[in-house]
PDB file of C-alpha atoms and ligand atoms in Angstrom:
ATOM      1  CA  UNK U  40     -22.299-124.725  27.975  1.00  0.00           C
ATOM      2  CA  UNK U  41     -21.869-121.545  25.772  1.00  0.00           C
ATOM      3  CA  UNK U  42     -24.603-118.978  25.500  1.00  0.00           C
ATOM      4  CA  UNK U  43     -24.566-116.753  22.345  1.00  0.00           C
ATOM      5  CA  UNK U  44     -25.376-113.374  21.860  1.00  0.00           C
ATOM      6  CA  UNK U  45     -25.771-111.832  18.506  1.00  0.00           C
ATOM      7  CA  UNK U  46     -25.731-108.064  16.852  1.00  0.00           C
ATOM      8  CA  UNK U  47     -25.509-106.624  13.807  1.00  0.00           C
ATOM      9  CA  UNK U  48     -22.181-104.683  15.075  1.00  0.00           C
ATOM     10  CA  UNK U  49     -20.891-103.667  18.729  1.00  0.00           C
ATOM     11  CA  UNK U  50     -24.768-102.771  20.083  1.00  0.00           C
ATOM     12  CA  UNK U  51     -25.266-106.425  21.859  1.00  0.00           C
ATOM     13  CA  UNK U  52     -22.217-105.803  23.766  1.00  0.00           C
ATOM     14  CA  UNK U  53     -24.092-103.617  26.157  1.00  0.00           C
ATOM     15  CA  UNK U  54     -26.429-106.892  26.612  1.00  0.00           C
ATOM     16  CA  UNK U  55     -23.490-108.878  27.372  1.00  0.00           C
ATOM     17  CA  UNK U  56     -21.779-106.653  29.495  1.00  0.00           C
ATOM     18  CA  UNK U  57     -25.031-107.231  31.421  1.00  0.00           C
ATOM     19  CA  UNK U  58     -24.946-110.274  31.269  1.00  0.00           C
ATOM     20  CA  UNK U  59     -21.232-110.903  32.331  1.00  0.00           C
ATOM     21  CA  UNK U  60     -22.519-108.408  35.848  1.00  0.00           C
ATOM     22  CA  UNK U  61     -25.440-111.309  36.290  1.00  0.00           C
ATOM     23  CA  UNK U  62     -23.882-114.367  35.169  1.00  0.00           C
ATOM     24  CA  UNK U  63     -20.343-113.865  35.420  1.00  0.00           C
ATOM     25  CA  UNK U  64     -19.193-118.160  35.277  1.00  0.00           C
ATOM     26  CA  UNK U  65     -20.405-119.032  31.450  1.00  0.00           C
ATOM     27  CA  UNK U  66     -18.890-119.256  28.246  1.00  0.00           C
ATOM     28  CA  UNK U  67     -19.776-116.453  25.577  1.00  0.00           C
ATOM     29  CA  UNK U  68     -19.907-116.327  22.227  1.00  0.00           C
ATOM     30  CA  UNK U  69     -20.377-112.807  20.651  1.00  0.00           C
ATOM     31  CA  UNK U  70     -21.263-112.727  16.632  1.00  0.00           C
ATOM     32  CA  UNK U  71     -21.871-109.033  15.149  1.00  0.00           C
ATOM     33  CA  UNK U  72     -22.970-108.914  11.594  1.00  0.00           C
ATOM     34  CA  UNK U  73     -19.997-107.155   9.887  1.00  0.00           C
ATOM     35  CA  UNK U  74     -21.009-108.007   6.778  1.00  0.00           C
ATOM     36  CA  UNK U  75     -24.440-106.211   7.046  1.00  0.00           C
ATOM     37  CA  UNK U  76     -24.575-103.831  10.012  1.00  0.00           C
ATOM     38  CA  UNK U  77     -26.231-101.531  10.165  1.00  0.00           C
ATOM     39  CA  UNK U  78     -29.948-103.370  10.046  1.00  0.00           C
ATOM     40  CA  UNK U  79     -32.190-100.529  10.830  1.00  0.00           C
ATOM     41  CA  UNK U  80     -32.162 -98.798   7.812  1.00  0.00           C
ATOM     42  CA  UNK U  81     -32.380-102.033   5.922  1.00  0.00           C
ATOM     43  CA  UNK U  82     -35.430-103.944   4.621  1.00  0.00           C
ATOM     44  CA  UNK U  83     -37.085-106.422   6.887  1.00  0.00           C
ATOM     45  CA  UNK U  84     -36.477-109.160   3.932  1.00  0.00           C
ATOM     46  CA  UNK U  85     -33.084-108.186   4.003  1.00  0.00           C
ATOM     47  CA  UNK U  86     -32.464-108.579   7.693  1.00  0.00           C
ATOM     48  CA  UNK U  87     -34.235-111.610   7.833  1.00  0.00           C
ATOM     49  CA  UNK U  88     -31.839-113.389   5.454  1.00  0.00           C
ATOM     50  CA  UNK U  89     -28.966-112.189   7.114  1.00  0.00           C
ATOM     51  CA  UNK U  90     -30.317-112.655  10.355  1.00  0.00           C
ATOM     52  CA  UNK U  91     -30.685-116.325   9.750  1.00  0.00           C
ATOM     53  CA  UNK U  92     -27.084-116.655   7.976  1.00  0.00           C
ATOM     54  CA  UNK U  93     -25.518-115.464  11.231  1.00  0.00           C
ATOM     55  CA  UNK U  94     -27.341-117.531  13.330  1.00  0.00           C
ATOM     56  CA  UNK U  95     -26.439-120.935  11.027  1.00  0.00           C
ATOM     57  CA  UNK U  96     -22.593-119.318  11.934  1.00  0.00           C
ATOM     58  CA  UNK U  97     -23.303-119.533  15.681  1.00  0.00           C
ATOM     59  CA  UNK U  98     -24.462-122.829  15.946  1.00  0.00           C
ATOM     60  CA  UNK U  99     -22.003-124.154  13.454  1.00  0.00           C
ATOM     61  CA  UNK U 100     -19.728-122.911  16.415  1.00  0.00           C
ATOM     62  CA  UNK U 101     -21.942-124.334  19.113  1.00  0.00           C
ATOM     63  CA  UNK U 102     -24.269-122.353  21.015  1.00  0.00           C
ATOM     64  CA  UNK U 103     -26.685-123.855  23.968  1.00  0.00           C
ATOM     65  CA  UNK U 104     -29.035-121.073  23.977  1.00  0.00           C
ATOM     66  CA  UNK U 105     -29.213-117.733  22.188  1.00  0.00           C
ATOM     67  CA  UNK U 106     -29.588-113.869  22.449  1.00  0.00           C
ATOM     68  CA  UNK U 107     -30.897-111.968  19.891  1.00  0.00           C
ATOM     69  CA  UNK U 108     -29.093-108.556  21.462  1.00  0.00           C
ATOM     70  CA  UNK U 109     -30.537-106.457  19.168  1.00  0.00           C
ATOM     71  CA  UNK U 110     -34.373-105.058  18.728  1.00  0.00           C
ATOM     72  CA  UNK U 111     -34.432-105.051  14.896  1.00  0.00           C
ATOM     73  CA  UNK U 112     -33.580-108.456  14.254  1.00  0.00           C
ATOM     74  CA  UNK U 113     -36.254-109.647  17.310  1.00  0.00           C
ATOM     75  CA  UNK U 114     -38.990-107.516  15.688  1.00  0.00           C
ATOM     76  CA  UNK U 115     -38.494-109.556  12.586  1.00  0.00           C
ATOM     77  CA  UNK U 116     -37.187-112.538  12.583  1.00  0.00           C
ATOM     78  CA  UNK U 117     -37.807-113.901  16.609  1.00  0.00           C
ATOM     79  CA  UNK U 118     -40.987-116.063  15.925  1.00  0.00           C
ATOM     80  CA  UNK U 119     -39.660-117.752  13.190  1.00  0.00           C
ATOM     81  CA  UNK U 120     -36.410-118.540  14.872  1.00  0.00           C
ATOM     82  CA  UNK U 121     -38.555-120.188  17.750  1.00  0.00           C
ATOM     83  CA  UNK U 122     -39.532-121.977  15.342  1.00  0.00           C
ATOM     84  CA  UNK U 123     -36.662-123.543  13.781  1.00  0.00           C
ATOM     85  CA  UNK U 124     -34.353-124.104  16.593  1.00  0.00           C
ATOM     86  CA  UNK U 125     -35.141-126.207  19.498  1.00  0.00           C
ATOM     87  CA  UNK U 126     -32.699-124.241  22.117  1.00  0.00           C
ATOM     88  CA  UNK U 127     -33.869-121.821  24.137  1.00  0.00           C
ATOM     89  CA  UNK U 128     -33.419-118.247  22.257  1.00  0.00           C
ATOM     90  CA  UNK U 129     -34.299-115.044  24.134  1.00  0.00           C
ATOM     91  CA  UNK U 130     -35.219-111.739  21.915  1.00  0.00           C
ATOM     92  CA  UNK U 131     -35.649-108.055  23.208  1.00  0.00           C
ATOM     93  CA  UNK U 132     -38.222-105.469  22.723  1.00  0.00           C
ATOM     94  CA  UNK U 133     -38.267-101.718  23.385  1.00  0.00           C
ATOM     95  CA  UNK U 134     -38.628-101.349  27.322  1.00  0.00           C
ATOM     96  CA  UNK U 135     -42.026 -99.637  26.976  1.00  0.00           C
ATOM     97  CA  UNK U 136     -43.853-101.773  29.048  1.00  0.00           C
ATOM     98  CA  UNK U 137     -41.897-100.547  32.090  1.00  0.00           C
ATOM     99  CA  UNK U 138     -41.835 -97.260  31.181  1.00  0.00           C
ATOM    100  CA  UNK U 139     -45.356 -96.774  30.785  1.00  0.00           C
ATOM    101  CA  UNK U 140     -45.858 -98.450  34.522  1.00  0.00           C
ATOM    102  CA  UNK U 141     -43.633 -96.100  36.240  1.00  0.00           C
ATOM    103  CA  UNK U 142     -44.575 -93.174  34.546  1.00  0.00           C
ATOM    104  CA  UNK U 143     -48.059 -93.879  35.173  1.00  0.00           C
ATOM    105  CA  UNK U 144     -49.100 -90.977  38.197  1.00  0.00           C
ATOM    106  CA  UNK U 145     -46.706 -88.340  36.667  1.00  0.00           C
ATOM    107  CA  UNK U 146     -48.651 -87.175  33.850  1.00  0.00           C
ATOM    108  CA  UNK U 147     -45.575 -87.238  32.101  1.00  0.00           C
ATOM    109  CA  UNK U 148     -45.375 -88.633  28.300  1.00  0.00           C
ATOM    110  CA  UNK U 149     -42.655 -91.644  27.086  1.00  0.00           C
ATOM    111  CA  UNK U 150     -40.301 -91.474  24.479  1.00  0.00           C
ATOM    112  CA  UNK U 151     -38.949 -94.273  22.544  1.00  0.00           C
ATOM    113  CA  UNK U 152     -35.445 -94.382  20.679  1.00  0.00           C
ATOM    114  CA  UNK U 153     -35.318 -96.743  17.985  1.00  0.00           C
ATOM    115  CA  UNK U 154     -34.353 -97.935  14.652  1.00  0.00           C
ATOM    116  CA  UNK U 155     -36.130 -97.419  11.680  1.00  0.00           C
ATOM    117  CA  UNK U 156     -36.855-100.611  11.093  1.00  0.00           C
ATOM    118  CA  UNK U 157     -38.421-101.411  14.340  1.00  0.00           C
ATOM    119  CA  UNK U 158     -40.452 -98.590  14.930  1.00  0.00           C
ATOM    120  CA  UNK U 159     -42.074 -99.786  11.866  1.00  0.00           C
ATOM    121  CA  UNK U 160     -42.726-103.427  13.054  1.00  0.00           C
ATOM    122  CA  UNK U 161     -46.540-104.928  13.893  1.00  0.00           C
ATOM    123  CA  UNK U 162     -44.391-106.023  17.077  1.00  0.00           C
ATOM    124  CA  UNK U 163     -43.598-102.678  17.972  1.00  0.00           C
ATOM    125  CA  UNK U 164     -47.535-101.609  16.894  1.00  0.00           C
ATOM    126  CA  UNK U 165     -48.976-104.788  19.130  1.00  0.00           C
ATOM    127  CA  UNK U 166     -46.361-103.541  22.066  1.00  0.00           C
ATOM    128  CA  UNK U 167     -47.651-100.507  22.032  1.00  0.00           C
ATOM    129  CA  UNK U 168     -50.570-100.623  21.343  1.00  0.00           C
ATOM    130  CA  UNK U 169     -51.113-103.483  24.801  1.00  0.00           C
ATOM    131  CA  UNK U 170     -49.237-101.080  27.058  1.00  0.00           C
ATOM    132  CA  UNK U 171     -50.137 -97.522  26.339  1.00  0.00           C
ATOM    133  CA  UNK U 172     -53.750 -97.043  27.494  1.00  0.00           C
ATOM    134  CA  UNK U 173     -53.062 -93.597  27.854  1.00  0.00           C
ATOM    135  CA  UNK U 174     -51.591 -92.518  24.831  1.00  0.00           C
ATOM    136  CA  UNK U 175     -48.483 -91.491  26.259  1.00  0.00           C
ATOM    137  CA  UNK U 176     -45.738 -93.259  24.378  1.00  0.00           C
ATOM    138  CA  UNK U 177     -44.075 -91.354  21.471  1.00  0.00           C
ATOM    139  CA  UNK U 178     -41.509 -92.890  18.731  1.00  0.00           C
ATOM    140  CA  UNK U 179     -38.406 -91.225  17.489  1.00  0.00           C
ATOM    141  CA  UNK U 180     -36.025 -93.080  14.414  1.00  0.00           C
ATOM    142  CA  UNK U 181     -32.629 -92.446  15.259  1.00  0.00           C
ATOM    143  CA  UNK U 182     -31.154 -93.265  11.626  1.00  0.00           C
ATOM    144  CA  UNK U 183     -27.994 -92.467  11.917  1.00  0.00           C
ATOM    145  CA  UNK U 184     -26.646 -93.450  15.362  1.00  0.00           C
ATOM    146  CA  UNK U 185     -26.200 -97.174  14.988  1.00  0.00           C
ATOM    147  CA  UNK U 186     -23.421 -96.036  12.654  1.00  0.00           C
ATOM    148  CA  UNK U 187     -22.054 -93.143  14.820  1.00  0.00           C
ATOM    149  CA  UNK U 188     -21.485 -95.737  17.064  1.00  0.00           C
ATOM    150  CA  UNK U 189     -20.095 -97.985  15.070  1.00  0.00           C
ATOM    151  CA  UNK U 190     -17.515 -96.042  13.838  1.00  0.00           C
ATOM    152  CA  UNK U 191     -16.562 -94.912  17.500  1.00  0.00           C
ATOM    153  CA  UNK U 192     -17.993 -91.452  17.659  1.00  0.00           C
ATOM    154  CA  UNK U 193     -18.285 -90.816  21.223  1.00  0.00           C
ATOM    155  CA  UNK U 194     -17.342 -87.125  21.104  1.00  0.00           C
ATOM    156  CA  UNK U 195     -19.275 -85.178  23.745  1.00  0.00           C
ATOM    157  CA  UNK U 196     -19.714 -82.203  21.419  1.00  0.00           C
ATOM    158  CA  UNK U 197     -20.771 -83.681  18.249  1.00  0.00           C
ATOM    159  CA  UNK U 198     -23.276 -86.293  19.261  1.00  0.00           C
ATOM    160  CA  UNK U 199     -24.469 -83.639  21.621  1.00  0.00           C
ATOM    161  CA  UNK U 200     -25.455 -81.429  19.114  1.00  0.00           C
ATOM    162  CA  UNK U 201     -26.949 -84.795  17.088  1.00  0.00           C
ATOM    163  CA  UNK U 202     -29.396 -85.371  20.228  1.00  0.00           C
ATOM    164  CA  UNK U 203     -30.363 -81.624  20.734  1.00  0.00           C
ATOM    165  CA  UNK U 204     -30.950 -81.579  16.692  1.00  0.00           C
ATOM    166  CA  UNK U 205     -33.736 -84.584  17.121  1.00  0.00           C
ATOM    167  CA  UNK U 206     -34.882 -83.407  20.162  1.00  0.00           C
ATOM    168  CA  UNK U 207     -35.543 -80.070  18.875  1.00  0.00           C
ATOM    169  CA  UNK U 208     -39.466 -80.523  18.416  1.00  0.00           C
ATOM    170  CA  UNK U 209     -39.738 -82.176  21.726  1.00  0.00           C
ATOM    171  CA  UNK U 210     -40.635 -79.915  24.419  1.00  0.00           C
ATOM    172  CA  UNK U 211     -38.770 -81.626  27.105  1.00  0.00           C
ATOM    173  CA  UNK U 212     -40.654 -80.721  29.916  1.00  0.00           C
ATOM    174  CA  UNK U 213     -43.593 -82.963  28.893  1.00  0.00           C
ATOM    175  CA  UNK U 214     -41.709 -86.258  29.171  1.00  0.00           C
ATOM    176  CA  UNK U 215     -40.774 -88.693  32.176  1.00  0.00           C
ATOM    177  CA  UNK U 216     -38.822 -90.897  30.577  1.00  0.00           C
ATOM    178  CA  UNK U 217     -36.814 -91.950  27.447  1.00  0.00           C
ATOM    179  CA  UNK U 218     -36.289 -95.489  26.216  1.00  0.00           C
ATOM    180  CA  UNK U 219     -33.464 -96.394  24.671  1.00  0.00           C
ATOM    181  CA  UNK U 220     -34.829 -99.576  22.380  1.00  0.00           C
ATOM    182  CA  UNK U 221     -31.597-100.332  20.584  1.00  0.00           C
ATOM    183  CA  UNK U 222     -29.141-101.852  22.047  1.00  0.00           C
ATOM    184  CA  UNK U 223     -26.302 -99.431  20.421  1.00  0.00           C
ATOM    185  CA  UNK U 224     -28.019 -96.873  22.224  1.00  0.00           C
ATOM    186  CA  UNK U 225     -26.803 -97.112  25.772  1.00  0.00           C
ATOM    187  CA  UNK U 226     -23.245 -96.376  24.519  1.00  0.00           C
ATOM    188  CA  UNK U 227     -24.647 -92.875  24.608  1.00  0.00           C
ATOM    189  CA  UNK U 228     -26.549 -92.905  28.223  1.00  0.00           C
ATOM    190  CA  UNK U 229     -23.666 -90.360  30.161  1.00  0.00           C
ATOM    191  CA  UNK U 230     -23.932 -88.039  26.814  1.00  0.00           C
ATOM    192  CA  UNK U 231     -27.457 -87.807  26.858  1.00  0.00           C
ATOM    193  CA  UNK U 232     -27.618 -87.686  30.615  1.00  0.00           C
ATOM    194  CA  UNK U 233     -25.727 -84.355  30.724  1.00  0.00           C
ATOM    195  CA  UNK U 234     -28.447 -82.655  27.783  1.00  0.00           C
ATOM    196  CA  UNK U 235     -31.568 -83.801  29.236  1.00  0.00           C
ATOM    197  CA  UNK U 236     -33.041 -82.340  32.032  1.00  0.00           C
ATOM    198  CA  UNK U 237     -32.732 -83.945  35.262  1.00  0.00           C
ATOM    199  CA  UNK U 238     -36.121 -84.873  35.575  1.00  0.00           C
ATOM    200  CA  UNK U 239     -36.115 -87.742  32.250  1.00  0.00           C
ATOM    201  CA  UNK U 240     -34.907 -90.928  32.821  1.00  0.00           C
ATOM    202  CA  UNK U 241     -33.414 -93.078  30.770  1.00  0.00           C
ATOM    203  CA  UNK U 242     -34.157 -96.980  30.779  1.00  0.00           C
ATOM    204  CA  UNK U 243     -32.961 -99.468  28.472  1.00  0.00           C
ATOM    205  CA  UNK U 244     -34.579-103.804  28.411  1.00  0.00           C
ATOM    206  CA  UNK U 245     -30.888-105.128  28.850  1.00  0.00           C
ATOM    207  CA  UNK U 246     -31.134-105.983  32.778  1.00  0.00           C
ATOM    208  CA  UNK U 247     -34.776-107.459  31.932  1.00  0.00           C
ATOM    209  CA  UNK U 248     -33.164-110.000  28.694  1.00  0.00           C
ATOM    210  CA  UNK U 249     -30.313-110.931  31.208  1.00  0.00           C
ATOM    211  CA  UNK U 250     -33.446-111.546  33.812  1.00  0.00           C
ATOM    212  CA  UNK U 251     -34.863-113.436  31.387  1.00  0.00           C
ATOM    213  CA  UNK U 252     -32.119-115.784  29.690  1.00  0.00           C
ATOM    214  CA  UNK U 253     -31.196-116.782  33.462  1.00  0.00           C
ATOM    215  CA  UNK U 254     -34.845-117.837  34.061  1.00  0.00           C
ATOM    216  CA  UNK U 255     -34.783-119.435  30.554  1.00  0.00           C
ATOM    217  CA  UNK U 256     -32.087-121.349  30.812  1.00  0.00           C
ATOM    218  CA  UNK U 257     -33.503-122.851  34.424  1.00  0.00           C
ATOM    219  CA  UNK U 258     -36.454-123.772  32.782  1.00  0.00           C
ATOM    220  CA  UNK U 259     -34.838-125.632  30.145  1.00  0.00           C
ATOM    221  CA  UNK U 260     -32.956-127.320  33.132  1.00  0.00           C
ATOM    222  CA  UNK U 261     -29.426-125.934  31.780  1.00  0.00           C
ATOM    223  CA  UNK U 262     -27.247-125.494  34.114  1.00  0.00           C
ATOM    224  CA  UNK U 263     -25.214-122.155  34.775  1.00  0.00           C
ATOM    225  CA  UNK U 264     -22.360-121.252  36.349  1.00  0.00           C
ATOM    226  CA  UNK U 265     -19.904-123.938  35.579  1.00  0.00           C
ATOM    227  CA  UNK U 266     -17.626-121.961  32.577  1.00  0.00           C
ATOM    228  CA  UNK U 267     -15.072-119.423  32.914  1.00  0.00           C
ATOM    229  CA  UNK U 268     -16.841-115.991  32.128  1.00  0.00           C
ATOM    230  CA  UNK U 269     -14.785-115.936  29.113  1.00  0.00           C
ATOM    231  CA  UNK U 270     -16.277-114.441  25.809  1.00  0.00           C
ATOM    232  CA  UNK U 271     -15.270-115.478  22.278  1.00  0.00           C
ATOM    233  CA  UNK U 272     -15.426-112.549  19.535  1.00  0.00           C
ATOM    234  CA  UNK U 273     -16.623-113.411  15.649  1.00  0.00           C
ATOM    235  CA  UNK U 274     -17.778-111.936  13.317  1.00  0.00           C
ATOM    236  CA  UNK U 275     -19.444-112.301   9.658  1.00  0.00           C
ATOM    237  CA  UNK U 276     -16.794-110.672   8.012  1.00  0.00           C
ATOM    238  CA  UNK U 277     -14.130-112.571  10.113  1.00  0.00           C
ATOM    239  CA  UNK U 278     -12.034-108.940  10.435  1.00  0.00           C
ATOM    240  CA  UNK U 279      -9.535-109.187  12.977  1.00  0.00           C
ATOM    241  CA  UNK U 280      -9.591-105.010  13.358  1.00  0.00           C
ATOM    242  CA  UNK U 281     -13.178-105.215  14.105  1.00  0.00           C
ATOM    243  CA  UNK U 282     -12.491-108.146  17.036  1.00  0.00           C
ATOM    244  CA  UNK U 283     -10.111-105.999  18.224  1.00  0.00           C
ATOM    245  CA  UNK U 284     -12.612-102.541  18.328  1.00  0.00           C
ATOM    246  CA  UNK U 285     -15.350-104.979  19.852  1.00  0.00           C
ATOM    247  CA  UNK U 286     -12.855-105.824  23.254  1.00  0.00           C
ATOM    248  CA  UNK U 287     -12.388-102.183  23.548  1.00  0.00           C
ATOM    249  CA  UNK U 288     -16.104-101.331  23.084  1.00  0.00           C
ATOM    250  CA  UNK U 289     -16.956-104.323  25.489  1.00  0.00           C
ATOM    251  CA  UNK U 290     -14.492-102.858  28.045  1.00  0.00           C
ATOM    252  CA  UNK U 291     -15.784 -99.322  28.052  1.00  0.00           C
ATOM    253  CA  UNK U 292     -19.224-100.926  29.255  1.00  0.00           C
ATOM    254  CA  UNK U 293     -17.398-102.550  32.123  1.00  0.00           C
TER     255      UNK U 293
HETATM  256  N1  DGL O 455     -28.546-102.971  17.789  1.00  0.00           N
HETATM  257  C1  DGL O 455     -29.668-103.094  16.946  1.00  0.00           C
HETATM  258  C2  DGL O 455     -30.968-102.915  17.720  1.00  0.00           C
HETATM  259  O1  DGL O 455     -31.013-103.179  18.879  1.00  0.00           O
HETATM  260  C3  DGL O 455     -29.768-102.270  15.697  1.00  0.00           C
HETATM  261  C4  DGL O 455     -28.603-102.146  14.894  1.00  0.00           C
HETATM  262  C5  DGL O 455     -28.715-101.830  13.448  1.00  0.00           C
HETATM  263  O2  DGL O 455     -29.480-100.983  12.994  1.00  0.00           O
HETATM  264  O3  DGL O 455     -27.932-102.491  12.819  1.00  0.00           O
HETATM  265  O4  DGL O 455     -31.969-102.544  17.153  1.00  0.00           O
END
C-alpha cells in the first residue's frame, strides 16, 4: 500500500511529516510540482491543468489513496478529482472552522494566512461564510512566502521584518488566533511565534488531514500499518538537487 501526498514544492512536507508522527508503518510517495510551483499566484485554469498532470504522474507510479497537501490545489481542483479517481483522495482547507470554535468566548477576531489563489476561491467564500456567524474571521494573501520558502529563506531577521511589514495594519491586540492555511506556512511557526504576542495562537489543518486520511483509509477497508515508513521523493521536473533540498526540508520538520 503506498499513500501519496502531493505539493506544488516542499509545503506538503509539513503534512507528511504529520503524517509519518501518526502513521509511521506505510509507504510514501511525495510529488512537488517543480515544474509549476508556486500555484498561488497562478490562475485557477492554470493550476487545474497542472494539478491534474501531476496527479496522472502519481498514479502512473502507484498510489492507493491520495493527499492533496496543499490548500490551492484543494480549493480548485478537489471535486473534480473525486470525481475521476475511484481511490480515496483527502484535500485540506484553511483551519477556520476550528479557529472560529475556540475563539468563540474571547471576543477575539481570526486571521487567516493564505495564498492568493485560495483566498479567492467560492470554497474559501462557502467556508467562511458556514463558520463565521460572528464576523470574526479576517483574510491576509501572503504572495510572496511560498517562494521565500522555497528557496530556503529561513533567516530570523529577514522574514521577521516580512511578517511585521504585513502585519503592520493589524492591531494585534484584537486577534486570538492566526491560521496558517498553506501548507508552506508552518515552516515559519517558531519565527512568527517569537513576533506575535503571546496571547495569538497559531493553528494549522495538518493534524486534522492526517485525522482524516487514517479514518479514510478504514473506511475504504485499506489496511495500514503493514509498510516500512519509508517515503519516496519525485518530482515534475525530475531534479535530483531539488530531491535532495526536499530530505533536508522534510528533516527540519522532524
Ligand atoms: N502549499 C500550497 C498551499 O497549501 C501553496 C503553494 C503555492 O502557492 O504553490 O496552498
Amino acid at each position: 500500500m503506498k499513500l501519496g501526498f502531493f505539493d506544488s514544492g516542499i509545503g506538503g512536507l509539513t503534512v507528511l511529516a504529520e503524517s509519518l508522527r501518526l502513521l509511521p508503518a506505510e509507504n510514501y510517495l511525495y510529488m512537488a510540482d517543480t515544474k509549476h510551483v508556486p500555484y498561488g499566484t497562478k490562475s485557477k485554469e492554470e493550476v487545474r491543468a497542472f494539478v491534474f498532470e501531476a496527479v496522472e504522474k502519481m498514479i502512473e507510479q502507484g498510489i492507493d489513496a491520495l493527499v492533496i497537501a496543499c490548500n490551492t490545489a484543494t480549493s480548485i481542483a478537489i471535486n473534480e478529482l473525486r470525481e475521476r479517481y475511484s481511490f480515496p483522495i483527502v484535500g485540506m482547507e484553511p483551519a477556520v472552522k476550528p479557529a472560529v470554535e475556540m475563539n468563540r468566548n474571547t471576543g477575539k477576531r481570526v486571521l487567516v494566512f493564505a495564498t492568493p489563489l485560495t483566498l479567492k476561491q467560492p470554497k474559501y467564500y462557502a467556508l467562511v461564510s458556514r463558520v463565521d456567524e460572528n464576523g470574526i474571521v479576517d483574510s491576509l494573501p501572503m504572495p510572496e512566502l511560498v517562494q521565500y520558502c522555497e528557496s530556503l529563506q529561513f533567516d530570523r531577521q529577514v522574514m521577521g521584518e516580512y511578517f511585521r511589514a504585513k502585519l503592520s495594519p493589524y492591531d494585534l491586540n484584537n486577534y486570538g488566533i492566526i491560521v496558517l492555511g498553506c501548507t508552506h506556512y508552518p515552516f515559519y511557526t517558531d519565527i512568527l511565534r517569537d513576533i506575535l504576542p503571546p496571547h495569538i495562537e497559531i493553528i494549522n489543518g495538518n493534524a486534522g488531514t492526517v485525522r482524516r486520511l487514517s479514518a479514510l483509509l478504514n473506511r475504504y477497508g485499506i489496511e495500514t500499518g503493514l509498510g516500512q515508513g519509508n517515503v519516496t521523493f519525485t518530482c515534475t521536473g525530475g531534479e535530483e538537487a531539488y530531491i535532495e533540498k526536499m530530505k533536508m526540508a522534510l528533516s527540519l520538520l522532524r
